[in-house]
Short mmCIF file of C-alpha atoms in Angstrom, two decimals:
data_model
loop_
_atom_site.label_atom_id
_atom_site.label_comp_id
_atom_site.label_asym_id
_atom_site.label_seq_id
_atom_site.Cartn_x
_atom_site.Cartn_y
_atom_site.Cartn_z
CA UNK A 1 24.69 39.37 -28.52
CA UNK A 2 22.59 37.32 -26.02
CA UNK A 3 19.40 36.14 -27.48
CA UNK A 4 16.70 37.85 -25.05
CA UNK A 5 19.00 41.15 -26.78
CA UNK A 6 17.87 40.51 -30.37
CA UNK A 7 14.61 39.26 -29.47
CA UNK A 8 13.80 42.56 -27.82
CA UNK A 9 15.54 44.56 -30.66
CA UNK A 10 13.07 42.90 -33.15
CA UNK A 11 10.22 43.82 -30.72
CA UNK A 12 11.65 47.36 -30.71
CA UNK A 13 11.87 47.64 -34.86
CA UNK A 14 8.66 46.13 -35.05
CA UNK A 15 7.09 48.86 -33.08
CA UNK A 16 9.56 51.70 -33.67
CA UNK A 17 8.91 51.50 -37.34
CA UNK A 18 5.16 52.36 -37.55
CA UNK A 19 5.00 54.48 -34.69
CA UNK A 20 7.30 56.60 -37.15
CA UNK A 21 4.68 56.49 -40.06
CA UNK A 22 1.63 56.74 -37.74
CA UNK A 23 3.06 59.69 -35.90
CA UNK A 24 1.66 62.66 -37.84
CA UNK A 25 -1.81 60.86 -36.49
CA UNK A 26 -0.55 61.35 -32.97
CA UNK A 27 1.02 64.59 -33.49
CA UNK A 28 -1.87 65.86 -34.83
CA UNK A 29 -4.33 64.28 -31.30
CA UNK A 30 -2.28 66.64 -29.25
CA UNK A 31 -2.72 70.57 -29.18
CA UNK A 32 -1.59 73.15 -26.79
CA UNK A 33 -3.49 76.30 -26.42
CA UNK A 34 -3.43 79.22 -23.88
CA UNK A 35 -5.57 76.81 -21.74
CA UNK A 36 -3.50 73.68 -21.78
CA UNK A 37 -3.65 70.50 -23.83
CA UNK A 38 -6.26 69.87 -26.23
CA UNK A 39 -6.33 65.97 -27.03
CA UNK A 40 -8.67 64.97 -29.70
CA UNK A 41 -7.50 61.38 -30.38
CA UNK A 42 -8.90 59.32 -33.52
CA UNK A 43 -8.48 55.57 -34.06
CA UNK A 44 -4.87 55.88 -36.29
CA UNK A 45 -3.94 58.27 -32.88
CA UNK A 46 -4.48 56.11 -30.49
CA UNK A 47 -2.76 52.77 -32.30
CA UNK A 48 0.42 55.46 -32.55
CA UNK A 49 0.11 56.58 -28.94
CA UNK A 50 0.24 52.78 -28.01
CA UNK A 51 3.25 51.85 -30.23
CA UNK A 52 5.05 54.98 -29.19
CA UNK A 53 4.87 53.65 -25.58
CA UNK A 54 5.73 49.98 -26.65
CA UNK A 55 8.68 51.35 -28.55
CA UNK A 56 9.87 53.64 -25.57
CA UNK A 57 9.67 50.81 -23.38
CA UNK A 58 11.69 48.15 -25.70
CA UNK A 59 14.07 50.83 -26.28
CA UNK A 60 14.46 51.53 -22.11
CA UNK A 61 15.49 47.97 -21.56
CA UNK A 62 17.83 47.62 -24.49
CA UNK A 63 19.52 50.66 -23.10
CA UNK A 64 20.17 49.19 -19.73
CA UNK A 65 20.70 46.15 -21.70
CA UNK A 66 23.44 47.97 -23.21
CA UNK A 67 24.79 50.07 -19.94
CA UNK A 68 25.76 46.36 -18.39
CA UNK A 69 28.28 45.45 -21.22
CA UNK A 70 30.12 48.85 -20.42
CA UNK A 71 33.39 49.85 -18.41
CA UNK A 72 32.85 51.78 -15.37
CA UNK A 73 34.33 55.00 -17.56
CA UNK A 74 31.98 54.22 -20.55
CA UNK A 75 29.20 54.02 -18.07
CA UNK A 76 29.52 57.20 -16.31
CA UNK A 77 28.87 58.92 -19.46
CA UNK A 78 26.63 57.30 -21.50
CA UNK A 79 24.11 56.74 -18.10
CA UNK A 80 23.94 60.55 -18.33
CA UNK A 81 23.67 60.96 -22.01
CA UNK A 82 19.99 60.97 -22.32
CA UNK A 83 19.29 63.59 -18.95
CA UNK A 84 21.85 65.87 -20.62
CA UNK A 85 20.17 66.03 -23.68
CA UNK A 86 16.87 66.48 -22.34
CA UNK A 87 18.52 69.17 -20.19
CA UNK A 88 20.17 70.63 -23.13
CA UNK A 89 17.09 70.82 -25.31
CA UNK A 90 14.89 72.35 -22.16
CA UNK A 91 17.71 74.81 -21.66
CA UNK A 92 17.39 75.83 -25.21
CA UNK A 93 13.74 75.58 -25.91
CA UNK A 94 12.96 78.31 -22.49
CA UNK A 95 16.03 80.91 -23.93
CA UNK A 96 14.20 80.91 -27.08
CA UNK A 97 10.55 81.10 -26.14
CA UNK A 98 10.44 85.21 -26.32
CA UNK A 99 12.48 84.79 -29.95
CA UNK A 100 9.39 82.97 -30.99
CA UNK A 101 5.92 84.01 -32.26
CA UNK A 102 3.54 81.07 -33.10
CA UNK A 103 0.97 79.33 -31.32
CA UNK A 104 1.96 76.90 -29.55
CA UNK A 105 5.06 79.09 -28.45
CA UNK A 106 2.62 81.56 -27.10
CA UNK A 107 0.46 78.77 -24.78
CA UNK A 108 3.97 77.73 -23.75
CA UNK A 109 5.00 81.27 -22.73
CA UNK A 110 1.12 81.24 -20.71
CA UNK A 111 1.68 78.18 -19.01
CA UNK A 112 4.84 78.98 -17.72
CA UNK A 113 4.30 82.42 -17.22
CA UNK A 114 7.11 83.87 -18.95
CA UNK A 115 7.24 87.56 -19.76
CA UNK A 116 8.73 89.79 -21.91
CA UNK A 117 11.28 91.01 -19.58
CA UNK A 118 12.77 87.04 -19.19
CA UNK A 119 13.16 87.47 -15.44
CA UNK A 120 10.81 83.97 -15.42
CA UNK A 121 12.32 82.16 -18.14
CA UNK A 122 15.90 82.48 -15.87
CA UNK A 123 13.95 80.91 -13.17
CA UNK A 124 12.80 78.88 -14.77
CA UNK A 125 16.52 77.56 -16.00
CA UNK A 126 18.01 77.92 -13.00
CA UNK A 127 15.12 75.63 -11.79
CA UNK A 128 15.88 72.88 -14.93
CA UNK A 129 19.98 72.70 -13.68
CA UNK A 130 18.84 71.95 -10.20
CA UNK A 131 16.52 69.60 -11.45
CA UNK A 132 19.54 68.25 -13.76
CA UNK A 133 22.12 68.30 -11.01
CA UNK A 134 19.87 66.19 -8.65
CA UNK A 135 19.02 63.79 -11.50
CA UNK A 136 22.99 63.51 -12.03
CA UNK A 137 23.39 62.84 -8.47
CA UNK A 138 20.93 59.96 -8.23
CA UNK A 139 22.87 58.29 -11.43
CA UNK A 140 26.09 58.46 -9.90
CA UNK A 141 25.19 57.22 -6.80
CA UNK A 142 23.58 54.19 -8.46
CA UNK A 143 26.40 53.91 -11.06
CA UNK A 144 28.79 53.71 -8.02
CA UNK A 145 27.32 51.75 -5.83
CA UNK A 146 29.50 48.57 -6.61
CA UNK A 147 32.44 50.60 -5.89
CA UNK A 148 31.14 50.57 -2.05
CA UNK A 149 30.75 46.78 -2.15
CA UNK A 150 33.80 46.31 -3.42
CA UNK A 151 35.44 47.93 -0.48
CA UNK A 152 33.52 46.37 2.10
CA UNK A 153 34.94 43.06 0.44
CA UNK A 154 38.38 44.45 0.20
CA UNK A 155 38.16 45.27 4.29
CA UNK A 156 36.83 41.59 4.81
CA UNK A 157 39.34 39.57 2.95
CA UNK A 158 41.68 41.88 4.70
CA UNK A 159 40.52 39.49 7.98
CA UNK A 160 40.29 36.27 6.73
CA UNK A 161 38.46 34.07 4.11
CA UNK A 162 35.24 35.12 3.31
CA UNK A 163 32.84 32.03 3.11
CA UNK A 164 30.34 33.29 0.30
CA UNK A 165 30.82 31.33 -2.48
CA UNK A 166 29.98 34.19 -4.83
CA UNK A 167 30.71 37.71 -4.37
CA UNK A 168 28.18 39.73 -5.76
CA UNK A 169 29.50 43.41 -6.88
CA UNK A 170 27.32 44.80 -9.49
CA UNK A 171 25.31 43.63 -12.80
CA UNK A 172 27.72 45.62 -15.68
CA UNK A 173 29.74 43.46 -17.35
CA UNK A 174 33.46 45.03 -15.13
CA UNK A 175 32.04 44.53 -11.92
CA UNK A 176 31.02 41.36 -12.69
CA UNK A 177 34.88 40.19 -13.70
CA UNK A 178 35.78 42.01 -10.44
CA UNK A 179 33.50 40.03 -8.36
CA UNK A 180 35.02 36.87 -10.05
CA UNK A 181 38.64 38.04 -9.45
CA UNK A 182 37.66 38.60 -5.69
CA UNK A 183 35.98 35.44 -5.32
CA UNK A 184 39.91 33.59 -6.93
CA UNK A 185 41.44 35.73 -4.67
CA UNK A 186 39.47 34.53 -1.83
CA UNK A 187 39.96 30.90 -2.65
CA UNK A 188 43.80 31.52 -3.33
CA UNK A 189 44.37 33.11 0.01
CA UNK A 190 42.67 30.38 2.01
CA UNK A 191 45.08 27.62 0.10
CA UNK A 192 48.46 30.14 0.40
CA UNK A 193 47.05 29.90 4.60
CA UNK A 194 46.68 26.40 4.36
CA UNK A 195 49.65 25.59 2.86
CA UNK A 196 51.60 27.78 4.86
CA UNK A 197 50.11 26.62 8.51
CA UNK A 198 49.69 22.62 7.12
CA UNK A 199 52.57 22.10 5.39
CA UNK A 200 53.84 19.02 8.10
CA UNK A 201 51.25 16.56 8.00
CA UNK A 202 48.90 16.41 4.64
CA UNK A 203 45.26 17.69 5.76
CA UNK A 204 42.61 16.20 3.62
CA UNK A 205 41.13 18.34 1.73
CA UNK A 206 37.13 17.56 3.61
CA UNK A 207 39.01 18.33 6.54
CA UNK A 208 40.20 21.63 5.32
CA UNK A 209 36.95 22.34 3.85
CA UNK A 210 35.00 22.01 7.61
CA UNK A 211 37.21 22.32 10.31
CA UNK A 212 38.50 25.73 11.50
CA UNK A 213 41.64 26.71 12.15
CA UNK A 214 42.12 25.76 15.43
CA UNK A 215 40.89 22.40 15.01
CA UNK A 216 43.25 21.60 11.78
CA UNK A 217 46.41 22.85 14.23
CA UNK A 218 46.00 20.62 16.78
CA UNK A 219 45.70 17.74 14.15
CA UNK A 220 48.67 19.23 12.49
CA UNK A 221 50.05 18.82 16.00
CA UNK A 222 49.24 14.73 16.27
CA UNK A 223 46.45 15.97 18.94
CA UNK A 224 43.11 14.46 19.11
CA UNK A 225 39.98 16.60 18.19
CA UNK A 226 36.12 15.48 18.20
CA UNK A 227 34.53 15.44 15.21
CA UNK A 228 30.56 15.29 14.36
CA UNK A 229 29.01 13.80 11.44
CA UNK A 230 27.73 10.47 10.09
CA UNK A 231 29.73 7.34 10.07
CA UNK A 232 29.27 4.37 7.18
CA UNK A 233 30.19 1.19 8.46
CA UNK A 234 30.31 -1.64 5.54
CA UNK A 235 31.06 -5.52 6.25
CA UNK A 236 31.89 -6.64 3.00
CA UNK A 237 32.35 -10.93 3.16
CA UNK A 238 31.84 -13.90 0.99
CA UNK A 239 33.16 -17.23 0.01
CA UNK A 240 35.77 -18.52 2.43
CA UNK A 241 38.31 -18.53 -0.92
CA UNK A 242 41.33 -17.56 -0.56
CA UNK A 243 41.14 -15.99 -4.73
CA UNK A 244 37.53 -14.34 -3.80
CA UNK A 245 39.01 -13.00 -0.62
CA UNK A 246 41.37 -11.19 -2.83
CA UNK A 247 38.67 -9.98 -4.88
CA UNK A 248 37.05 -8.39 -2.08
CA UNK A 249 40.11 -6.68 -1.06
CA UNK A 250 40.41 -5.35 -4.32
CA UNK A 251 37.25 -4.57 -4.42
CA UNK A 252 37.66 -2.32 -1.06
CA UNK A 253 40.67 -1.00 -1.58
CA UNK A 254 40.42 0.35 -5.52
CA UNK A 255 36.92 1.00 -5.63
CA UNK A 256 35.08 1.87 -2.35
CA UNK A 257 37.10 3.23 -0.49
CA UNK A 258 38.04 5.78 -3.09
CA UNK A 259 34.64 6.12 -3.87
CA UNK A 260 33.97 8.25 -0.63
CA UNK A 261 36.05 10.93 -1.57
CA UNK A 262 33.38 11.06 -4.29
CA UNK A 263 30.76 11.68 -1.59
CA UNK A 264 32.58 14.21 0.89
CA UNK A 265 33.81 11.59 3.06
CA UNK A 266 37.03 10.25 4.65
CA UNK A 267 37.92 6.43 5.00
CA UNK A 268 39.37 5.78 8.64
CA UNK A 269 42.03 4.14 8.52
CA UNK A 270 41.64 1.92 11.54
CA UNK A 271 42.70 -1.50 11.51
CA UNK A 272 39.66 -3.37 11.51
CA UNK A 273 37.54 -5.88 9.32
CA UNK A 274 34.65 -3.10 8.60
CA UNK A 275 35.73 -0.31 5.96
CA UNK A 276 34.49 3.22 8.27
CA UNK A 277 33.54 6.08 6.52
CA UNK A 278 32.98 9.47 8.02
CA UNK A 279 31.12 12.41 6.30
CA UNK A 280 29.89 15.95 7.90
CA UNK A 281 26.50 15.81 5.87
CA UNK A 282 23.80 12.90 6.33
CA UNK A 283 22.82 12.95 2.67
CA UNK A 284 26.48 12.61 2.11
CA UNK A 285 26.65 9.36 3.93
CA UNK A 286 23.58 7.87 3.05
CA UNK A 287 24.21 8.58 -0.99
CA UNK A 288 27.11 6.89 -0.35
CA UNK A 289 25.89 3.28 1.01
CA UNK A 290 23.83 3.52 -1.68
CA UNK A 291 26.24 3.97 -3.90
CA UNK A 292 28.36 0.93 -1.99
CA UNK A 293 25.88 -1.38 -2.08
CA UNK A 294 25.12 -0.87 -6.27
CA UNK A 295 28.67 -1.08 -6.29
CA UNK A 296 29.45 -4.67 -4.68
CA UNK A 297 25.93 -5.51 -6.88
CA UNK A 298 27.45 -5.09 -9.48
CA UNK A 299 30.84 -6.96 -9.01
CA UNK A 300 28.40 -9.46 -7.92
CA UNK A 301 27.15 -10.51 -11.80
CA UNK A 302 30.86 -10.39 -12.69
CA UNK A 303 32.27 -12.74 -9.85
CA UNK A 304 31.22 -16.60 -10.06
CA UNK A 305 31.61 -16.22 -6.27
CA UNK A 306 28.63 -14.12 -4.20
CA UNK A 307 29.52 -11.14 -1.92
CA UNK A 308 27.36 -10.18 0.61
CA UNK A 309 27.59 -7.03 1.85
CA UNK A 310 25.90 -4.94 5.44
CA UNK A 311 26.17 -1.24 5.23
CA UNK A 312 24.89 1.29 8.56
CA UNK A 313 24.39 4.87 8.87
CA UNK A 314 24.43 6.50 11.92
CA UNK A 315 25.72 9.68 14.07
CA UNK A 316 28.42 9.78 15.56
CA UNK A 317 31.44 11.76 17.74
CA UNK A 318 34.60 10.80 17.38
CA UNK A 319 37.83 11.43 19.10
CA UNK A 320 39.92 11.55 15.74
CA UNK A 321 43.72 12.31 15.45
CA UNK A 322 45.90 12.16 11.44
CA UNK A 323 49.13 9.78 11.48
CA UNK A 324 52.17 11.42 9.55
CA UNK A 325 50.62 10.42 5.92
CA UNK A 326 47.17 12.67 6.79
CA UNK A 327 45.52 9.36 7.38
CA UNK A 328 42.52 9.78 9.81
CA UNK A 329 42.21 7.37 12.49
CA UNK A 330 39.49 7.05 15.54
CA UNK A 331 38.97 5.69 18.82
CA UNK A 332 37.99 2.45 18.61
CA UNK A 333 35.34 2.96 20.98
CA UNK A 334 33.74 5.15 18.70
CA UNK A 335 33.49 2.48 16.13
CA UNK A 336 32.21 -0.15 18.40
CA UNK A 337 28.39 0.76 18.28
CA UNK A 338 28.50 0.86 14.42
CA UNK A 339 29.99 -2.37 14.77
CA UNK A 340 26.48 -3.27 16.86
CA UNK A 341 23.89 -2.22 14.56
CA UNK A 342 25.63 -3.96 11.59
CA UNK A 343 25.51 -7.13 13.61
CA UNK A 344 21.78 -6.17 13.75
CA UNK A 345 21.47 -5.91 10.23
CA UNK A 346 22.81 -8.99 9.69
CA UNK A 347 20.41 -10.72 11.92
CA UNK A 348 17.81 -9.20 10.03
CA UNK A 349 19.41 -9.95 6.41
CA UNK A 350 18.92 -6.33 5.81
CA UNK A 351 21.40 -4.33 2.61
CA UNK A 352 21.40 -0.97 4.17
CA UNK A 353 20.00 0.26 8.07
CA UNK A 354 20.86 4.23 9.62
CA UNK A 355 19.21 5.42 12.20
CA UNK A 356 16.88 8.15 13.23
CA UNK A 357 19.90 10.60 14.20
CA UNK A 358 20.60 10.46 10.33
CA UNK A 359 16.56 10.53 8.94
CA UNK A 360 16.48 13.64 11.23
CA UNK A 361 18.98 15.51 9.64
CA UNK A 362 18.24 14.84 6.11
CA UNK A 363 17.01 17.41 3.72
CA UNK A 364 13.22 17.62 3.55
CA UNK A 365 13.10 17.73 -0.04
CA UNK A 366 15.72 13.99 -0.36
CA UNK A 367 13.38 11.46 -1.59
CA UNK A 368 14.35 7.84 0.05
CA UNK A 369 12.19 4.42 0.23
CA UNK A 370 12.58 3.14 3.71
CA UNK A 371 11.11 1.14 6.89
CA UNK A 372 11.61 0.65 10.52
CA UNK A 373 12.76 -2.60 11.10
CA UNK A 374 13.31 -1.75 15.02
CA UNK A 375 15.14 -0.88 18.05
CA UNK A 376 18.64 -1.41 19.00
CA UNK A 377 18.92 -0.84 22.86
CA UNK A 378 21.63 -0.59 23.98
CA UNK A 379 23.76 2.77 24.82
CA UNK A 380 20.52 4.29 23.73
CA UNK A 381 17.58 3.54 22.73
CA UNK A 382 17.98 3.86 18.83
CA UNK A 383 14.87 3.60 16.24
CA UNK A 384 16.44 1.85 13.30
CA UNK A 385 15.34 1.65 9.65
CA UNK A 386 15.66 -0.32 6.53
CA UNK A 387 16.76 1.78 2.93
CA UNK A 388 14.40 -0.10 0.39
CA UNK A 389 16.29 1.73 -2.38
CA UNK A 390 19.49 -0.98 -2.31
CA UNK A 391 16.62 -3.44 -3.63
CA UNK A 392 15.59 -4.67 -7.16
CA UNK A 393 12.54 -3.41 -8.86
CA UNK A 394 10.30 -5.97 -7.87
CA UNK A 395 11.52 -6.55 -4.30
CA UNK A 396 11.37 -2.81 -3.60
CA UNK A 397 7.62 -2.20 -4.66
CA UNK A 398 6.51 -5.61 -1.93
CA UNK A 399 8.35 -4.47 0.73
CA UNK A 400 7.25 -0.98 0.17
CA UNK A 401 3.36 -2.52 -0.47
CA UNK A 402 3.93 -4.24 3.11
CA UNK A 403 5.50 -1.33 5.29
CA UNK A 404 2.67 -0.16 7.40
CA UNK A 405 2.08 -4.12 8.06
CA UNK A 406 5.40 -4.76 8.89
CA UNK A 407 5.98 -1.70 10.98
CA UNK A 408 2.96 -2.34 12.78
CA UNK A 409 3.89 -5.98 13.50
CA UNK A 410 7.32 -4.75 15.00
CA UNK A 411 5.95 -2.04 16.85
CA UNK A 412 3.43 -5.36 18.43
CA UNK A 413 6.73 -7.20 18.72
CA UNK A 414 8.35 -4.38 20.52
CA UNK A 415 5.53 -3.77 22.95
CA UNK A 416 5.65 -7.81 24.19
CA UNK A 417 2.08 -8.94 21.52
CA UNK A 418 3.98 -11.26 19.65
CA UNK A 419 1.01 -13.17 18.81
CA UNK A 420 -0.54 -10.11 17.19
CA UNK A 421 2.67 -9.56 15.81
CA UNK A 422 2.91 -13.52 14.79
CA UNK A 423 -0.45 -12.95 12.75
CA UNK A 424 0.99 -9.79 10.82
CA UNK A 425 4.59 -11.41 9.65
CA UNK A 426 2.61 -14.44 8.73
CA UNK A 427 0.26 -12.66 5.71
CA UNK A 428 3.26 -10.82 4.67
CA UNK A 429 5.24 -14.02 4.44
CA UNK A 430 2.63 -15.75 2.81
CA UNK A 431 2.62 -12.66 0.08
CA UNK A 432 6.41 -11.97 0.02
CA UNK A 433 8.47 -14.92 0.58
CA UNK A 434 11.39 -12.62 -0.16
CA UNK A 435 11.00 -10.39 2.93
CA UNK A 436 13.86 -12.37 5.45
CA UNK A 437 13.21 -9.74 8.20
CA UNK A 438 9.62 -11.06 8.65
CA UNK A 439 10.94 -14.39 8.59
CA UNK A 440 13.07 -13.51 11.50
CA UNK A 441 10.67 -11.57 12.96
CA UNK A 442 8.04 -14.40 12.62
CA UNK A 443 10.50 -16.71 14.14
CA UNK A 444 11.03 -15.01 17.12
CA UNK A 445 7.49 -14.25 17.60
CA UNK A 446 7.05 -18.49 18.06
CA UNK A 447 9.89 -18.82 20.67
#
């Protein structure tokens, strides 16, 4: 029994239980005459009235409560339970009226204008089982209404995978199994497809996930398809050791690049000196840079040798094909602009850079620390920016202190006042010796 269950059945024996002793008070509020109701409540009335209705309502909910743990059999009948009673005891109470002689069977009779001769009190049953037969109608069409979802799912899986990741059917406790058993047999019949269709070359499971069908043919095929999303491009260097060179191709190989399946992506497999990483969401990629720079941070306090490491974000299309082993490879020319802005970072001594294609299409609720550090033009124009969240503590809160400053002074850099720009990078220096980019910045401002 859930808890909000026995909370609400103390609630209901708390209330149910006086209302029982105070009722004679209530009972005795209420007349009926030949000229309707007669109320004449006193104080002990009225607190019985109120925990009669408290009690009714408790004892609604707890019902329902207890219609959702049924089967779909159980259901049927106990949902009309309570209308057939009251339809049972109104049935009775009119057939019996004339047998009766007191006064509040007389006022009854009045009201309802039933004669000796009965001819009313039959209308007045026939009126009760129309009443009862629409009231049963309502129920079952309410009671049954899963049944119609359920067959609109059955026709849709009939056409394909349904992309809902939960199937809702109804609220009793059977329907809710069903809509879990519909949602397996979803899931199953998009794998049985896959495996059936894929079954050559090994599709990674991201790709699966994204792509449609036609797309994850023609790679099954060794054809080339574009893909859109967000490329992480790492240079990972350090010592020129031949024993901390192996370290970093540990490092790369057991750790990060395994660490983007983590993340939604999938490591290209291009032979190159960057490690590419290629996701479909931009909070995706950007979590995981983060994540690659704390990583190579921390290898950092356990080698005696320093890595350094340059990580960009951007957006990107990529003609993409799979060799026989499912690895995904691009065109090189794709790669060659991440290859770029890295080189930028690197001039700057910046951790972490993405551009605005990848601020654009982040979430609006993702919190990130970050700064424009400036433009890269070259195919296109491209704003660029700094992730402050790669940085310690102490680092993080001065160059976040310093933003508008510093983006001011490269927006004056940008626009050809490099002595107005000179001025800014100089007070920041002066306050932040740690901030390389306005060294750089300051630098060039004095050539």
């Amino acid at each position: 029994m859930k808890k909000s269950t026995k909370i609400f059945l103390l609630l209901f024996l708390l209330t149910a239980v006086p209302a029982v002793v105070l009722f004679p008070y209530l009972s005795a509020s209420v007349g009926l005459n030949e000229n309707g109701f007669v109320l004449n409540f006193s104080l002990q009335g009225y607190i019985a009235l109120a925990l009669v209705v408290i009690s009714g309502v408790i004892a609604i909910i707890l019902y329902f409560k207890f219609l959702k743990t049924l089967s779909i059999s159980k259901l049927l009948f106990f949902s009309t339970l309570p209308f057939t009673l009251i339809y049972g005891a109104l049935l009775y109470m009119v057939a019996s009226l004339n047998s009766l002689n007191t006064q509040t069977a007389n006022a009854v009779k009045t009201l309802l204008n039933i004669t000796e001769n009965g001819y009313n009190a039959i209308l007045w049953a026939v009126l009760l089982t129309i009443l009862y037969i629409t009231v049963l109608f309502i129920v079952y069409l309410f009671v049954t209404k899963p049944v119609y979802r359920i067959e609109k799912v059955l026709k849709r899986l009939g056409d394909g995978k349904i992309k809902q990741r939960k199937l809702k059917i109804g609220t009793s406790k059977q329907f809710s199994q069903i809509g879990h058993a519909l949602v397996k047999i979803n899931n199953n019949y998009h794998n049985i497809q896959t495996n059936d269709v894929f079954d050559k070359v090994k599709i990674p499971k991201i790709l699966q996930n994204v792509l449609h069908e036609g797309e994850l043919l023609k790679l099954q095929n060794g054809q080339v398809v574009n893909l859109e999303g967000f490329l992480v491009c790492a240079w990972i260097n350090g010592e020129k050791k031949v024993k901390h060179n192996l370290d970093i191709l540990k490092l790369r190989l057991n750790e990060l690049a395994p660490l983007a399946k983590k993340f939604n992506g999938i490591v290209a497999q291009n032979i190159t000196d960057y490690l590419m990483v290629f996701f479909f969401k931009s909070e995706d990629a950007l979590d995981y840079a983060h994540a690659l720079c704390r990583c190579v941070k921390i290898k950092n306090k356990h080698h005696k040798a320093k890595t350094d490491v340059n990580v960009c974000v951007d957006s990107l299309t990529a003609q993409c094909y799979l060799d026989k082993e499912g690895n995904l490879l691009c065109n090189e020319e794709n790669l060659k602009f991440a290859e770029k802005i890295i080189d930028f970072a690197k001039y700057i001594h910046a951790m972490l850079v993405f551009s605005s294609d990848v601020l654009d299409n982040l979430p609006s609720n993702y919190f990130l620390k970050y700064r424009y550090v400036g433009n890269l033009p070259l195919q296109k124009s491209l704003n660029l920016f700094e992730s402050l969240e790669v940085y310690g503590k102490n680092k993080l809160n001065m160059l976040e202190k310093d933003r508008t400053s510093f983006e001011q002074g490269v927006l004056f850099f940008e626009e050809g006042q490099k002595d107005r720009a000179r001025v800014i990078f100089e007070n920041i220096i002066r306050k932040n010796e740690e901030d390389r980019a306005s060294f750089v910045y300051f630098n060039q401002c004095r050539n």
